[in-house]
């Protein structure tokens, strides 16, 4: 099946620094990638949708200047949390869609802790 | 307002019996639905999908039923196994696969 990886799997950073999370589709080309955030014991919240070569579409309430998304190739999307604060601590998950498929294949997630 | 609802936050079932997880939605434009399974600290795993032109889809132990008039879908797992213990998310899309909206999830515990 389609495999999506994320790196790093966990990261601890200091308040005010920036953190980059990578999402890669390993065995397929993903024209569309999605970034989700999950708070403890809550559902997945879609943050943004990114299409290769174009600007990401952010969901209402998500700060585009704080959560920078780049989808530079068909196999790589990055999420950069800029000037991180403790409230940004969360579990970030990406997913990717096959060109002709409907399903989203999810990465394993990245646990971000901002101290 | 939640567009996708899973009203049971948790469910316990005996091993070997049937697990039924329910999902209700409010947006009549939704035309594609998926179920995902999620273990703690991992990304969700796709289980099964159904489009609005069908009312049933089966894959091994998993069957999804869709009742469009009631805006309701359910996931049946039979027989349930301890490894099925996880959080199950229902997700819906209004344009065949883009921009899914997730329900809050139901934690299934299968007891040996």
Short mmCIF file of C-alpha atoms in Angstrom, two decimals:
data_model
loop_
_atom_site.label_atom_id
_atom_site.label_comp_id
_atom_site.label_asym_id
_atom_site.label_seq_id
_atom_site.Cartn_x
_atom_site.Cartn_y
_atom_site.Cartn_z
CA UNK A 1 0.00 0.00 0.00
CA UNK A 2 0.90 3.65 -0.18
CA UNK A 3 3.40 4.74 2.45
CA UNK A 4 3.77 8.21 3.89
CA UNK A 5 6.61 9.11 6.22
CA UNK A 6 7.12 12.04 8.55
CA UNK A 7 10.29 13.39 10.03
CA UNK A 8 10.99 13.92 12.84
CA UNK A 9 8.66 11.65 14.78
CA UNK A 10 9.05 13.87 17.81
CA UNK A 11 10.73 17.18 18.54
CA UNK A 12 11.22 19.39 21.57
CA UNK A 13 12.02 23.03 20.97
CA UNK A 14 12.28 26.23 22.94
CA UNK A 15 9.68 28.94 22.76
CA UNK A 16 10.41 31.42 19.99
CA UNK A 17 12.27 29.02 17.73
CA UNK A 18 11.04 27.52 14.46
CA UNK A 19 10.53 23.86 13.69
CA UNK A 20 10.23 22.16 10.31
CA UNK A 21 8.33 18.91 9.83
CA UNK A 22 8.71 16.91 6.62
CA UNK A 23 6.09 14.72 5.00
CA UNK A 24 7.10 12.35 2.21
CA UNK A 25 5.13 9.96 0.03
CA UNK A 26 7.56 7.09 -0.42
CA UNK A 27 6.11 5.03 -3.22
CA UNK A 28 3.69 7.28 -5.03
CA UNK A 29 3.36 10.81 -6.30
CA UNK A 30 1.00 12.96 -4.29
CA UNK A 31 -0.44 15.99 -6.02
CA UNK A 32 -2.26 16.91 -2.83
CA UNK A 33 -1.04 16.74 0.75
CA UNK A 34 -2.92 17.66 3.89
CA UNK A 35 -1.75 18.78 7.29
CA UNK A 36 -3.74 17.96 10.42
CA UNK A 37 -3.36 18.73 14.07
CA UNK A 38 -4.65 16.58 16.87
CA UNK A 39 -5.13 17.75 20.42
CA UNK A 40 -5.26 15.14 23.18
CA UNK A 41 -8.47 13.10 23.09
CA UNK A 42 -9.82 15.17 20.22
CA UNK A 43 -10.40 14.63 16.55
CA UNK A 44 -8.11 15.51 13.70
CA UNK A 45 -8.36 19.14 12.67
CA UNK A 46 -7.48 19.97 9.09
CA UNK A 47 -5.03 22.86 9.04
CA UNK A 48 -4.32 23.25 5.35
CA UNK A 49 -4.35 21.60 1.96
CA UNK A 50 -1.34 21.90 -0.28
CA UNK A 51 -1.10 21.16 -3.97
CA UNK A 52 2.27 20.64 -5.59
CA UNK A 53 3.63 23.84 -7.02
CA UNK A 54 0.98 26.15 -5.64
CA UNK A 55 0.21 27.96 -2.41
CA UNK A 56 -1.46 26.08 0.39
CA UNK A 57 -5.10 26.64 1.23
CA UNK A 58 -5.52 27.24 4.94
CA UNK A 59 -8.59 26.45 6.99
CA UNK A 60 -10.34 29.22 8.83
CA UNK A 61 -8.57 30.17 12.02
CA UNK A 62 -5.17 28.78 11.00
CA UNK A 63 -2.47 31.44 10.77
CA UNK A 64 -0.67 31.09 7.47
CA UNK A 65 2.27 33.17 8.63
CA UNK A 66 2.75 30.95 11.63
CA UNK A 67 2.31 27.59 9.93
CA UNK A 68 4.27 27.79 6.69
CA UNK A 69 3.55 25.02 4.22
CA UNK A 70 5.65 24.23 1.19
CA UNK A 71 4.82 21.51 -1.35
CA UNK A 72 7.85 21.74 -3.58
CA UNK A 73 7.63 18.33 -5.21
CA UNK A 74 5.19 15.49 -5.76
CA UNK A 75 6.71 13.56 -2.90
CA UNK A 76 7.53 16.20 -0.30
CA UNK A 77 5.60 18.73 1.73
CA UNK A 78 6.94 20.63 4.73
CA UNK A 79 5.25 22.36 7.62
CA UNK A 80 7.26 24.98 9.48
CA UNK A 81 5.96 26.19 12.81
CA UNK A 82 7.47 29.65 13.18
CA UNK A 83 8.15 31.35 16.51
CA UNK A 84 6.71 28.38 18.34
CA UNK A 85 4.87 28.83 21.61
CA UNK A 86 3.82 26.23 24.21
CA UNK A 87 0.25 26.31 22.89
CA UNK A 88 1.60 25.01 19.56
CA UNK A 89 2.52 21.77 21.31
CA UNK A 90 0.48 19.10 19.60
CA UNK A 91 0.52 16.03 17.39
CA UNK A 92 0.87 17.02 13.74
CA UNK A 93 -0.13 14.54 11.05
CA UNK A 94 0.18 14.79 7.29
CA UNK A 95 -1.62 12.82 4.62
CA UNK A 96 -1.28 12.44 0.89
CA UNK A 97 -3.67 11.60 -1.91
CA UNK A 98 -2.88 9.47 -4.91
CA UNK A 99 -3.55 11.07 -8.25
CA UNK A 100 -6.44 8.86 -9.14
CA UNK A 101 -7.47 7.71 -5.69
CA UNK A 102 -9.87 9.05 -3.17
CA UNK A 103 -8.25 7.82 0.00
CA UNK A 104 -5.80 9.82 2.03
CA UNK A 105 -2.79 7.94 3.31
CA UNK A 106 -1.51 9.25 6.59
CA UNK A 107 1.94 9.67 7.97
CA UNK A 108 2.83 8.42 11.45
CA UNK A 109 2.62 11.89 12.96
CA UNK A 110 5.07 14.23 14.70
CA UNK A 111 4.80 15.06 18.37
CA UNK A 112 5.87 18.69 18.92
CA UNK A 113 6.58 19.92 22.43
CA UNK A 114 7.43 23.59 22.91
CA UNK A 115 9.00 24.43 26.25
CA UNK B 1 -21.52 23.15 14.45
CA UNK B 2 -20.16 19.64 13.98
CA UNK B 3 -20.84 18.34 10.49
CA UNK B 4 -19.74 14.81 11.32
CA UNK B 5 -20.81 13.30 14.62
CA UNK B 6 -19.89 10.14 16.41
CA UNK B 7 -22.11 10.22 19.44
CA UNK B 8 -20.55 7.32 21.27
CA UNK B 9 -17.14 8.34 22.63
CA UNK B 10 -16.42 4.76 23.63
CA UNK B 11 -17.62 1.22 23.04
CA UNK B 12 -16.68 -2.10 24.65
CA UNK B 13 -17.29 -5.42 22.93
CA UNK B 14 -16.43 -9.00 23.74
CA UNK B 15 -13.93 -10.73 21.48
CA UNK B 16 -15.68 -12.63 18.68
CA UNK B 17 -18.81 -10.51 18.79
CA UNK B 18 -19.85 -7.76 16.41
CA UNK B 19 -18.71 -4.16 16.89
CA UNK B 20 -20.97 -1.48 15.44
CA UNK B 21 -19.65 2.07 15.25
CA UNK B 22 -22.02 4.82 14.20
CA UNK B 23 -21.55 8.11 12.44
CA UNK B 24 -24.06 10.84 11.57
CA UNK B 25 -23.56 13.82 9.30
CA UNK B 26 -25.47 16.99 8.62
CA UNK B 27 -24.15 18.15 5.25
CA UNK B 28 -26.22 16.66 2.43
CA UNK B 29 -23.43 17.55 -0.01
CA UNK B 30 -21.14 14.88 1.44
CA UNK B 31 -20.62 12.21 -1.19
CA UNK B 32 -17.70 10.17 0.01
CA UNK B 33 -17.06 8.63 3.40
CA UNK B 34 -14.18 6.83 5.03
CA UNK B 35 -13.38 5.06 8.24
CA UNK B 36 -9.96 5.29 9.82
CA UNK B 37 -8.47 3.45 12.76
CA UNK B 38 -5.95 5.15 14.99
CA UNK B 39 -3.63 3.87 17.68
CA UNK B 40 -2.14 6.30 20.22
CA UNK B 41 0.78 8.38 18.94
CA UNK B 42 0.37 7.04 15.40
CA UNK B 43 -1.24 8.37 12.24
CA UNK B 44 -4.65 7.05 11.22
CA UNK B 45 -4.88 3.94 9.06
CA UNK B 46 -7.42 3.78 6.28
CA UNK B 47 -9.95 0.99 6.77
CA UNK B 48 -12.77 1.22 4.28
CA UNK B 49 -14.62 3.75 2.17
CA UNK B 50 -18.02 4.19 0.56
CA UNK B 51 -19.35 6.60 -2.01
CA UNK B 52 -22.85 8.00 -1.98
CA UNK B 53 -23.92 5.85 -4.94
CA UNK B 54 -23.65 2.75 -2.77
CA UNK B 55 -25.31 1.70 0.44
CA UNK B 56 -22.89 -1.02 1.45
CA UNK B 57 -19.24 -1.86 1.05
CA UNK B 58 -17.51 -4.89 2.46
CA UNK B 59 -13.84 -5.71 2.98
CA UNK B 60 -13.05 -8.78 5.00
CA UNK B 61 -14.25 -8.31 8.56
CA UNK B 62 -15.23 -4.70 7.90
CA UNK B 63 -18.52 -3.59 6.38
CA UNK B 64 -19.70 -0.02 6.03
CA UNK B 65 -23.38 0.80 5.58
CA UNK B 66 -24.64 4.13 4.30
CA UNK B 67 -28.19 5.42 4.79
CA UNK B 68 -28.33 8.66 2.82
CA UNK B 69 -31.87 9.56 3.78
CA UNK B 70 -30.96 9.34 7.46
CA UNK B 71 -27.50 10.84 6.88
CA UNK B 72 -26.09 7.95 8.82
CA UNK B 73 -23.33 5.45 8.30
CA UNK B 74 -22.04 2.62 10.37
CA UNK B 75 -19.01 0.39 10.50
CA UNK B 76 -19.48 -3.25 11.40
CA UNK B 77 -16.54 -5.35 12.53
CA UNK B 78 -17.16 -9.04 12.82
CA UNK B 79 -15.74 -10.95 14.48
CA UNK B 80 -14.09 -8.37 16.73
CA UNK B 81 -10.52 -9.05 17.81
CA UNK B 82 -8.44 -7.53 20.63
CA UNK B 83 -6.18 -5.94 17.99
CA UNK B 84 -9.17 -3.93 16.79
CA UNK B 85 -9.00 -1.89 20.01
CA UNK B 86 -8.31 1.66 18.81
CA UNK B 87 -10.02 4.95 18.10
CA UNK B 88 -12.17 4.90 14.97
CA UNK B 89 -12.77 8.07 13.01
CA UNK B 90 -15.49 8.61 10.46
CA UNK B 91 -14.63 11.17 7.76
CA UNK B 92 -16.73 12.77 5.03
CA UNK B 93 -16.01 14.76 1.91
CA UNK B 94 -18.21 16.95 -0.26
CA UNK B 95 -16.15 16.66 -3.41
CA UNK B 96 -15.06 13.07 -3.75
CA UNK B 97 -11.92 12.86 -1.77
CA UNK B 98 -10.80 16.35 -1.01
CA UNK B 99 -10.99 18.21 2.26
CA UNK B 100 -12.31 15.58 4.59
CA UNK B 101 -14.15 16.51 7.74
CA UNK B 102 -13.49 14.13 10.62
CA UNK B 103 -15.81 13.07 13.39
CA UNK B 104 -14.58 13.15 17.00
CA UNK B 105 -13.84 9.42 17.08
CA UNK B 106 -15.08 6.42 19.04
CA UNK B 107 -12.73 4.44 21.23
CA UNK B 108 -13.36 0.73 20.73
CA UNK B 109 -12.18 -1.75 23.33
CA UNK B 110 -12.39 -5.42 22.43
CA UNK B 111 -12.21 -7.52 25.56
CA UNK B 112 -10.64 -10.97 25.44
#
